[in-house]
Amino acid sequence: MRPPPQPHARILDIPGTSSSKELLGKYVDMAVSTLSSYGWHRTCLKLRGRSDIPTKIDRLEHPAGPRLNRIRKNGVPVVMQSDPWTPAQLKACRDRGPHKSAHEHHDFLCDEFLDFVRKGFWMVLPYSKVEHIPGFRLSPLGVVPQDGRRPRVIVDYSFWGVNDDTLPLSEAASMQFGRTIRRLQQNVASANPKYGPTYLYKIDISDGFYRVPVATSGVAKLGVVLPPLTGTEPLVAF
């Protein structure tokens, strides 16, 4: 397996800080400085980890090859059906904030988002620095406790209608849910015996959704309001 994507060198660990909250605050300050110097598009690219999609994916002998290559170059587009949100809509979402469960798991979220920004999966910025970014929208964050396991972060893109407003541009066949055992059995039964026995290989990819790059024009549309993890000002994760 390939190693997980590594963050840009400028967002490696910062010495002299002792807690997740302090260190996450340093990353937020760094993101603010980058945004001020480079603007939205280049900031998204600079703070993003290395892509998991190989540069030679266009040579893949598979119908998905060309599409994966477009995603590697441009990211997955995020196209909304409605007009951009008004300042009043954004303020209402900001004031409402994340779900109650996010406030109840403050320390866990500090650790989790520190790990995310280290890997280049997310970037975190103060609301005041991004409220005028074109296309900006907000959704609340939640945390689901799990018996005997660490909690799970949930981004509720349905709460303010972002899911329903997003155009479904991907091919329907690319997302297959349900009847997995039946489909596996059918593939095994119909496999050509001339290639020998059939083997099954199961792998769990950590943070799988975060390994698919989003187009920089769409990142702002998927903003997530966080509890005030590093101070009093509301924070937004992208």
PDB file of C-alpha atoms in Angstrom:
ATOM      1  CA  MET A   1       0.000   0.000   0.000  1.00  0.00           C
ATOM      2  CA  ARG A   2       1.015   3.576  -0.555  1.00  0.00           C
ATOM      3  CA  PRO A   3       1.678   5.646   2.573  1.00  0.00           C
ATOM      4  CA  PRO A   4      -0.975   8.191   3.540  1.00  0.00           C
ATOM      5  CA  PRO A   5      -0.651  11.612   1.917  1.00  0.00           C
ATOM      6  CA  GLN A   6       1.794  13.907   3.674  1.00  0.00           C
ATOM      7  CA  PRO A   7       1.021  17.560   4.294  1.00  0.00           C
ATOM      8  CA  HIS A   8       2.906  20.424   2.709  1.00  0.00           C
ATOM      9  CA  ALA A   9       6.150  21.063   4.563  1.00  0.00           C
ATOM     10  CA  ARG A  10       4.902  24.426   5.835  1.00  0.00           C
ATOM     11  CA  ILE A  11       2.242  22.801   8.018  1.00  0.00           C
ATOM     12  CA  LEU A  12       4.344  20.209   9.797  1.00  0.00           C
ATOM     13  CA  ASP A  13       4.297  20.140  13.607  1.00  0.00           C
ATOM     14  CA  ILE A  14       5.235  23.384  15.287  1.00  0.00           C
ATOM     15  CA  PRO A  15       7.608  23.034  18.257  1.00  0.00           C
ATOM     16  CA  GLY A  16       6.959  24.645  21.606  1.00  0.00           C
ATOM     17  CA  THR A  17       3.260  23.857  21.930  1.00  0.00           C
ATOM     18  CA  SER A  18       1.923  21.313  24.370  1.00  0.00           C
ATOM     19  CA  SER A  19      -1.783  20.790  23.729  1.00  0.00           C
ATOM     20  CA  SER A  20      -3.969  19.983  20.738  1.00  0.00           C
ATOM     21  CA  LYS A  21      -5.873  23.229  21.276  1.00  0.00           C
ATOM     22  CA  GLU A  22      -2.708  25.333  21.202  1.00  0.00           C
ATOM     23  CA  LEU A  23      -1.285  23.541  18.209  1.00  0.00           C
ATOM     24  CA  LEU A  24      -4.546  23.726  16.261  1.00  0.00           C
ATOM     25  CA  GLY A  25      -4.587  27.454  16.982  1.00  0.00           C
ATOM     26  CA  LYS A  26      -1.147  27.756  15.375  1.00  0.00           C
ATOM     27  CA  TYR A  27      -2.422  25.956  12.279  1.00  0.00           C
ATOM     28  CA  VAL A  28      -5.392  28.329  12.113  1.00  0.00           C
ATOM     29  CA  ASP A  29      -3.033  31.314  12.311  1.00  0.00           C
ATOM     30  CA  MET A  30      -0.905  29.795   9.563  1.00  0.00           C
ATOM     31  CA  ALA A  31      -3.960  29.254   7.345  1.00  0.00           C
ATOM     32  CA  VAL A  32      -5.001  32.894   7.885  1.00  0.00           C
ATOM     33  CA  SER A  33      -1.535  34.083   6.872  1.00  0.00           C
ATOM     34  CA  THR A  34      -1.565  31.862   3.773  1.00  0.00           C
ATOM     35  CA  LEU A  35      -5.010  33.109   2.753  1.00  0.00           C
ATOM     36  CA  SER A  36      -3.906  36.710   3.161  1.00  0.00           C
ATOM     37  CA  SER A  37      -0.840  36.150   1.005  1.00  0.00           C
ATOM     38  CA  TYR A  38      -2.128  33.836  -1.723  1.00  0.00           C
ATOM     39  CA  GLY A  39      -5.927  34.079  -1.959  1.00  0.00           C
ATOM     40  CA  TRP A  40      -8.487  31.316  -1.812  1.00  0.00           C
ATOM     41  CA  HIS A  41      -7.522  29.081  -4.773  1.00  0.00           C
ATOM     42  CA  ARG A  42      -3.804  28.869  -4.001  1.00  0.00           C
ATOM     43  CA  THR A  43      -4.426  28.499  -0.265  1.00  0.00           C
ATOM     44  CA  CYS A  44      -6.592  25.439  -0.893  1.00  0.00           C
ATOM     45  CA  LEU A  45      -3.810  23.911  -2.979  1.00  0.00           C
ATOM     46  CA  LYS A  46      -0.990  24.838  -0.600  1.00  0.00           C
ATOM     47  CA  LEU A  47      -2.690  23.396   2.491  1.00  0.00           C
ATOM     48  CA  ARG A  48      -3.844  20.243   0.729  1.00  0.00           C
ATOM     49  CA  GLY A  49      -1.989  16.962   1.228  1.00  0.00           C
ATOM     50  CA  ARG A  50      -0.492  14.927  -1.572  1.00  0.00           C
ATOM     51  CA  SER A  51      -3.049  13.302  -3.843  1.00  0.00           C
ATOM     52  CA  ASP A  52      -3.711   9.576  -3.560  1.00  0.00           C
ATOM     53  CA  ILE A  53      -4.523   9.446  -7.281  1.00  0.00           C
ATOM     54  CA  PRO A  54      -1.417   8.418  -9.287  1.00  0.00           C
ATOM     55  CA  THR A  55      -0.197  10.796 -11.996  1.00  0.00           C
ATOM     56  CA  LYS A  56      -0.392   7.971 -14.575  1.00  0.00           C
ATOM     57  CA  ILE A  57      -4.030   7.145 -13.832  1.00  0.00           C
ATOM     58  CA  ASP A  58      -4.941   8.159 -17.405  1.00  0.00           C
ATOM     59  CA  ARG A  59      -3.161   5.016 -18.597  1.00  0.00           C
ATOM     60  CA  LEU A  60      -5.482   2.802 -16.587  1.00  0.00           C
ATOM     61  CA  GLU A  61      -7.258   0.328 -18.867  1.00  0.00           C
ATOM     62  CA  HIS A  62     -10.630   0.925 -17.280  1.00  0.00           C
ATOM     63  CA  PRO A  63     -13.635   3.111 -18.173  1.00  0.00           C
ATOM     64  CA  ALA A  64     -13.032   5.151 -15.000  1.00  0.00           C
ATOM     65  CA  GLY A  65      -9.489   6.119 -16.041  1.00  0.00           C
ATOM     66  CA  PRO A  66     -10.323   9.398 -17.830  1.00  0.00           C
ATOM     67  CA  ARG A  67     -12.668  10.529 -15.067  1.00  0.00           C
ATOM     68  CA  LEU A  68     -10.147   9.767 -12.334  1.00  0.00           C
ATOM     69  CA  ASN A  69      -7.548  11.732 -14.275  1.00  0.00           C
ATOM     70  CA  ARG A  70      -9.882  14.739 -14.462  1.00  0.00           C
ATOM     71  CA  ILE A  71     -10.449  14.481 -10.718  1.00  0.00           C
ATOM     72  CA  ARG A  72      -6.695  14.307 -10.140  1.00  0.00           C
ATOM     73  CA  LYS A  73      -6.151  17.485 -12.154  1.00  0.00           C
ATOM     74  CA  ASN A  74      -9.198  19.541 -11.210  1.00  0.00           C
ATOM     75  CA  GLY A  75     -10.840  17.925  -8.196  1.00  0.00           C
ATOM     76  CA  VAL A  76     -14.458  16.859  -7.862  1.00  0.00           C
ATOM     77  CA  PRO A  77     -16.812  19.715  -8.860  1.00  0.00           C
ATOM     78  CA  VAL A  78     -19.444  20.956  -6.429  1.00  0.00           C
ATOM     79  CA  VAL A  79     -22.358  22.466  -8.364  1.00  0.00           C
ATOM     80  CA  MET A  80     -25.347  23.937  -6.547  1.00  0.00           C
ATOM     81  CA  GLN A  81     -28.824  24.450  -7.995  1.00  0.00           C
ATOM     82  CA  SER A  82     -29.727  27.546  -5.971  1.00  0.00           C
ATOM     83  CA  ASP A  83     -28.356  31.071  -5.813  1.00  0.00           C
ATOM     84  CA  PRO A  84     -25.423  31.833  -3.491  1.00  0.00           C
ATOM     85  CA  TRP A  85     -26.379  32.282   0.130  1.00  0.00           C
ATOM     86  CA  THR A  86     -27.024  35.770   1.452  1.00  0.00           C
ATOM     87  CA  PRO A  87     -25.099  37.240   4.401  1.00  0.00           C
ATOM     88  CA  ALA A  88     -28.254  36.813   6.486  1.00  0.00           C
ATOM     89  CA  GLN A  89     -28.409  33.082   5.702  1.00  0.00           C
ATOM     90  CA  LEU A  90     -24.739  32.626   6.579  1.00  0.00           C
ATOM     91  CA  LYS A  91     -25.104  34.564   9.815  1.00  0.00           C
ATOM     92  CA  ALA A  92     -28.084  32.436  10.852  1.00  0.00           C
ATOM     93  CA  CYS A  93     -26.073  29.241  10.255  1.00  0.00           C
ATOM     94  CA  ARG A  94     -23.056  30.643  12.072  1.00  0.00           C
ATOM     95  CA  ASP A  95     -25.132  31.760  15.060  1.00  0.00           C
ATOM     96  CA  ARG A  96     -26.895  28.422  15.273  1.00  0.00           C
ATOM     97  CA  GLY A  97     -23.491  26.711  15.242  1.00  0.00           C
ATOM     98  CA  PRO A  98     -22.722  22.985  15.310  1.00  0.00           C
ATOM     99  CA  HIS A  99     -24.901  20.312  16.845  1.00  0.00           C
ATOM    100  CA  LYS A 100     -24.951  19.939  20.619  1.00  0.00           C
ATOM    101  CA  SER A 101     -22.860  16.765  20.382  1.00  0.00           C
ATOM    102  CA  ALA A 102     -19.926  18.772  18.965  1.00  0.00           C
ATOM    103  CA  HIS A 103     -19.838  20.975  22.076  1.00  0.00           C
ATOM    104  CA  GLU A 104     -19.974  17.856  24.252  1.00  0.00           C
ATOM    105  CA  HIS A 105     -16.870  16.418  22.519  1.00  0.00           C
ATOM    106  CA  HIS A 106     -14.733  19.558  22.472  1.00  0.00           C
ATOM    107  CA  ASP A 107     -11.430  17.860  23.348  1.00  0.00           C
ATOM    108  CA  PHE A 108     -12.017  15.012  20.898  1.00  0.00           C
ATOM    109  CA  LEU A 109     -12.654  17.481  18.068  1.00  0.00           C
ATOM    110  CA  CYS A 110      -9.449  19.371  18.880  1.00  0.00           C
ATOM    111  CA  ASP A 111      -7.479  16.142  18.523  1.00  0.00           C
ATOM    112  CA  GLU A 112      -9.393  15.037  15.432  1.00  0.00           C
ATOM    113  CA  PHE A 113      -9.086  18.270  13.464  1.00  0.00           C
ATOM    114  CA  LEU A 114      -5.464  18.662  14.443  1.00  0.00           C
ATOM    115  CA  ASP A 115      -4.890  15.270  12.822  1.00  0.00           C
ATOM    116  CA  PHE A 116      -6.929  16.316   9.762  1.00  0.00           C
ATOM    117  CA  VAL A 117      -4.999  19.537   9.149  1.00  0.00           C
ATOM    118  CA  ARG A 118      -1.674  17.768   9.655  1.00  0.00           C
ATOM    119  CA  LYS A 119      -2.603  15.357   6.873  1.00  0.00           C
ATOM    120  CA  GLY A 120      -3.906  18.089   4.602  1.00  0.00           C
ATOM    121  CA  PHE A 121      -7.470  16.707   4.592  1.00  0.00           C
ATOM    122  CA  TRP A 122      -9.040  19.859   6.053  1.00  0.00           C
ATOM    123  CA  MET A 123      -8.133  23.480   6.678  1.00  0.00           C
ATOM    124  CA  VAL A 124      -9.604  25.559   9.501  1.00  0.00           C
ATOM    125  CA  LEU A 125     -10.161  29.325   9.325  1.00  0.00           C
ATOM    126  CA  PRO A 126     -12.015  31.940  11.394  1.00  0.00           C
ATOM    127  CA  TYR A 127     -15.480  32.804  10.110  1.00  0.00           C
ATOM    128  CA  SER A 128     -14.555  36.493   9.722  1.00  0.00           C
ATOM    129  CA  LYS A 129     -11.815  35.580   7.212  1.00  0.00           C
ATOM    130  CA  VAL A 130     -14.060  33.553   4.894  1.00  0.00           C
ATOM    131  CA  GLU A 131     -17.555  35.058   5.097  1.00  0.00           C
ATOM    132  CA  HIS A 132     -17.027  36.918   1.798  1.00  0.00           C
ATOM    133  CA  ILE A 133     -15.559  33.973  -0.159  1.00  0.00           C
ATOM    134  CA  PRO A 134     -17.707  33.399  -3.307  1.00  0.00           C
ATOM    135  CA  GLY A 135     -20.092  30.463  -2.927  1.00  0.00           C
ATOM    136  CA  PHE A 136     -19.537  30.139   0.824  1.00  0.00           C
ATOM    137  CA  ARG A 137     -22.073  27.898   2.634  1.00  0.00           C
ATOM    138  CA  LEU A 138     -22.178  26.355   6.073  1.00  0.00           C
ATOM    139  CA  SER A 139     -23.282  23.048   7.553  1.00  0.00           C
ATOM    140  CA  PRO A 140     -23.219  21.924  11.204  1.00  0.00           C
ATOM    141  CA  LEU A 141     -20.836  19.391  12.675  1.00  0.00           C
ATOM    142  CA  GLY A 142     -21.846  16.574  14.972  1.00  0.00           C
ATOM    143  CA  VAL A 143     -20.204  13.746  16.886  1.00  0.00           C
ATOM    144  CA  VAL A 144     -21.678  10.264  17.219  1.00  0.00           C
ATOM    145  CA  PRO A 145     -20.559   8.295  20.332  1.00  0.00           C
ATOM    146  CA  GLN A 146     -19.819   4.618  19.674  1.00  0.00           C
ATOM    147  CA  ASP A 147     -19.904   1.871  22.263  1.00  0.00           C
ATOM    148  CA  GLY A 148     -16.408   0.583  22.933  1.00  0.00           C
ATOM    149  CA  ARG A 149     -14.857   2.673  20.144  1.00  0.00           C
ATOM    150  CA  ARG A 150     -13.716   6.247  19.605  1.00  0.00           C
ATOM    151  CA  PRO A 151     -16.450   8.724  18.613  1.00  0.00           C
ATOM    152  CA  ARG A 152     -17.165   9.466  14.959  1.00  0.00           C
ATOM    153  CA  VAL A 153     -17.274  12.927  13.351  1.00  0.00           C
ATOM    154  CA  ILE A 154     -20.391  13.600  11.284  1.00  0.00           C
ATOM    155  CA  VAL A 155     -20.776  16.489   8.842  1.00  0.00           C
ATOM    156  CA  ASP A 156     -24.508  17.148   8.547  1.00  0.00           C
ATOM    157  CA  TYR A 157     -24.805  18.404   4.960  1.00  0.00           C
ATOM    158  CA  SER A 158     -28.529  17.688   5.070  1.00  0.00           C
ATOM    159  CA  PHE A 159     -29.370  20.064   7.938  1.00  0.00           C
ATOM    160  CA  TRP A 160     -29.277  23.286   5.884  1.00  0.00           C
ATOM    161  CA  GLY A 161     -30.113  21.581   2.593  1.00  0.00           C
ATOM    162  CA  VAL A 162     -26.644  21.430   1.037  1.00  0.00           C
ATOM    163  CA  ASN A 163     -27.065  17.765   0.079  1.00  0.00           C
ATOM    164  CA  ASP A 164     -30.403  18.331  -1.648  1.00  0.00           C
ATOM    165  CA  ASP A 165     -29.080  21.427  -3.411  1.00  0.00           C
ATOM    166  CA  THR A 166     -26.013  19.662  -4.867  1.00  0.00           C
ATOM    167  CA  LEU A 167     -26.327  18.370  -8.418  1.00  0.00           C
ATOM    168  CA  PRO A 168     -25.544  14.598  -8.640  1.00  0.00           C
ATOM    169  CA  LEU A 169     -22.882  14.625 -11.353  1.00  0.00           C
ATOM    170  CA  SER A 170     -21.240  11.251 -10.711  1.00  0.00           C
ATOM    171  CA  GLU A 171     -22.250   8.151 -12.604  1.00  0.00           C
ATOM    172  CA  ALA A 172     -24.828   6.143 -10.666  1.00  0.00           C
ATOM    173  CA  ALA A 173     -22.790   2.948 -11.073  1.00  0.00           C
ATOM    174  CA  SER A 174     -19.857   4.493  -9.179  1.00  0.00           C
ATOM    175  CA  MET A 175     -21.747   4.267  -5.858  1.00  0.00           C
ATOM    176  CA  GLN A 176     -23.193   0.838  -5.101  1.00  0.00           C
ATOM    177  CA  PHE A 177     -24.873   0.253  -1.754  1.00  0.00           C
ATOM    178  CA  GLY A 178     -26.731  -2.852  -0.633  1.00  0.00           C
ATOM    179  CA  ARG A 179     -26.763  -6.482  -1.789  1.00  0.00           C
ATOM    180  CA  THR A 180     -22.966  -6.656  -1.465  1.00  0.00           C
ATOM    181  CA  ILE A 181     -22.802 -10.368  -0.602  1.00  0.00           C
ATOM    182  CA  ARG A 182     -25.052 -11.245  -3.527  1.00  0.00           C
ATOM    183  CA  ARG A 183     -22.958  -9.222  -5.971  1.00  0.00           C
ATOM    184  CA  LEU A 184     -19.725 -10.751  -4.676  1.00  0.00           C
ATOM    185  CA  GLN A 185     -21.126 -14.269  -5.003  1.00  0.00           C
ATOM    186  CA  GLN A 186     -22.282 -13.532  -8.539  1.00  0.00           C
ATOM    187  CA  ASN A 187     -18.846 -12.235  -9.551  1.00  0.00           C
ATOM    188  CA  VAL A 188     -17.111 -15.262  -8.029  1.00  0.00           C
ATOM    189  CA  ALA A 189     -19.533 -17.688  -9.706  1.00  0.00           C
ATOM    190  CA  SER A 190     -19.087 -16.059 -13.128  1.00  0.00           C
ATOM    191  CA  ALA A 191     -15.279 -15.678 -12.928  1.00  0.00           C
ATOM    192  CA  ASN A 192     -13.387 -17.306 -15.770  1.00  0.00           C
ATOM    193  CA  PRO A 193     -11.750 -20.489 -14.340  1.00  0.00           C
ATOM    194  CA  LYS A 194      -8.861 -20.285 -16.806  1.00  0.00           C
ATOM    195  CA  TYR A 195      -7.324 -17.574 -14.581  1.00  0.00           C
ATOM    196  CA  GLY A 196      -7.254 -19.885 -11.553  1.00  0.00           C
ATOM    197  CA  PRO A 197      -9.010 -19.622  -8.191  1.00  0.00           C
ATOM    198  CA  THR A 198     -10.774 -16.423  -7.124  1.00  0.00           C
ATOM    199  CA  TYR A 199      -9.471 -14.518  -4.135  1.00  0.00           C
ATOM    200  CA  LEU A 200     -11.305 -11.882  -2.084  1.00  0.00           C
ATOM    201  CA  TYR A 201      -9.405  -8.940  -0.610  1.00  0.00           C
ATOM    202  CA  LYS A 202     -10.970  -6.541   1.893  1.00  0.00           C
ATOM    203  CA  ILE A 203      -9.291  -3.320   2.921  1.00  0.00           C
ATOM    204  CA  ASP A 204     -10.477  -0.400   5.050  1.00  0.00           C
ATOM    205  CA  ILE A 205      -9.045   2.944   3.920  1.00  0.00           C
ATOM    206  CA  SER A 206      -8.662   5.393   6.776  1.00  0.00           C
ATOM    207  CA  ASP A 207     -10.538   8.656   6.144  1.00  0.00           C
ATOM    208  CA  GLY A 208     -11.456   7.403   2.676  1.00  0.00           C
ATOM    209  CA  PHE A 209     -13.686  10.331   1.671  1.00  0.00           C
ATOM    210  CA  TYR A 210     -10.930  12.847   2.431  1.00  0.00           C
ATOM    211  CA  ARG A 211      -8.608  11.207  -0.090  1.00  0.00           C
ATOM    212  CA  VAL A 212     -10.649  12.449  -3.062  1.00  0.00           C
ATOM    213  CA  PRO A 213      -9.742  16.086  -3.856  1.00  0.00           C
ATOM    214  CA  VAL A 214     -12.509  18.663  -4.183  1.00  0.00           C
ATOM    215  CA  ALA A 215     -12.270  21.402  -6.819  1.00  0.00           C
ATOM    216  CA  THR A 216     -11.086  24.603  -5.137  1.00  0.00           C
ATOM    217  CA  SER A 217     -14.169  26.374  -6.518  1.00  0.00           C
ATOM    218  CA  GLY A 218     -16.333  23.940  -4.554  1.00  0.00           C
ATOM    219  CA  VAL A 219     -14.451  23.853  -1.245  1.00  0.00           C
ATOM    220  CA  ALA A 220     -16.178  26.954   0.151  1.00  0.00           C
ATOM    221  CA  LYS A 221     -19.608  25.467  -0.560  1.00  0.00           C
ATOM    222  CA  LEU A 222     -18.874  22.623   1.872  1.00  0.00           C
ATOM    223  CA  GLY A 223     -17.877  24.733   4.888  1.00  0.00           C
ATOM    224  CA  VAL A 224     -18.499  23.229   8.323  1.00  0.00           C
ATOM    225  CA  VAL A 225     -19.118  25.360  11.398  1.00  0.00           C
ATOM    226  CA  LEU A 226     -17.112  24.181  14.415  1.00  0.00           C
ATOM    227  CA  PRO A 227     -17.400  24.996  18.093  1.00  0.00           C
ATOM    228  CA  PRO A 228     -14.883  27.677  19.186  1.00  0.00           C
ATOM    229  CA  LEU A 229     -12.030  25.207  19.662  1.00  0.00           C
ATOM    230  CA  THR A 230      -9.165  27.716  19.889  1.00  0.00           C
ATOM    231  CA  GLY A 231     -10.811  30.908  21.165  1.00  0.00           C
ATOM    232  CA  THR A 232     -14.048  32.837  21.090  1.00  0.00           C
ATOM    233  CA  GLU A 233     -14.452  33.415  17.345  1.00  0.00           C
ATOM    234  CA  PRO A 234     -16.435  30.800  15.369  1.00  0.00           C
ATOM    235  CA  LEU A 235     -14.246  28.569  13.227  1.00  0.00           C
ATOM    236  CA  VAL A 236     -15.063  27.030   9.857  1.00  0.00           C
ATOM    237  CA  ALA A 237     -13.481  23.847   8.524  1.00  0.00           C
ATOM    238  CA  PHE A 238     -13.165  23.150   4.790  1.00  0.00           C
TER     239      PHE A 238
END
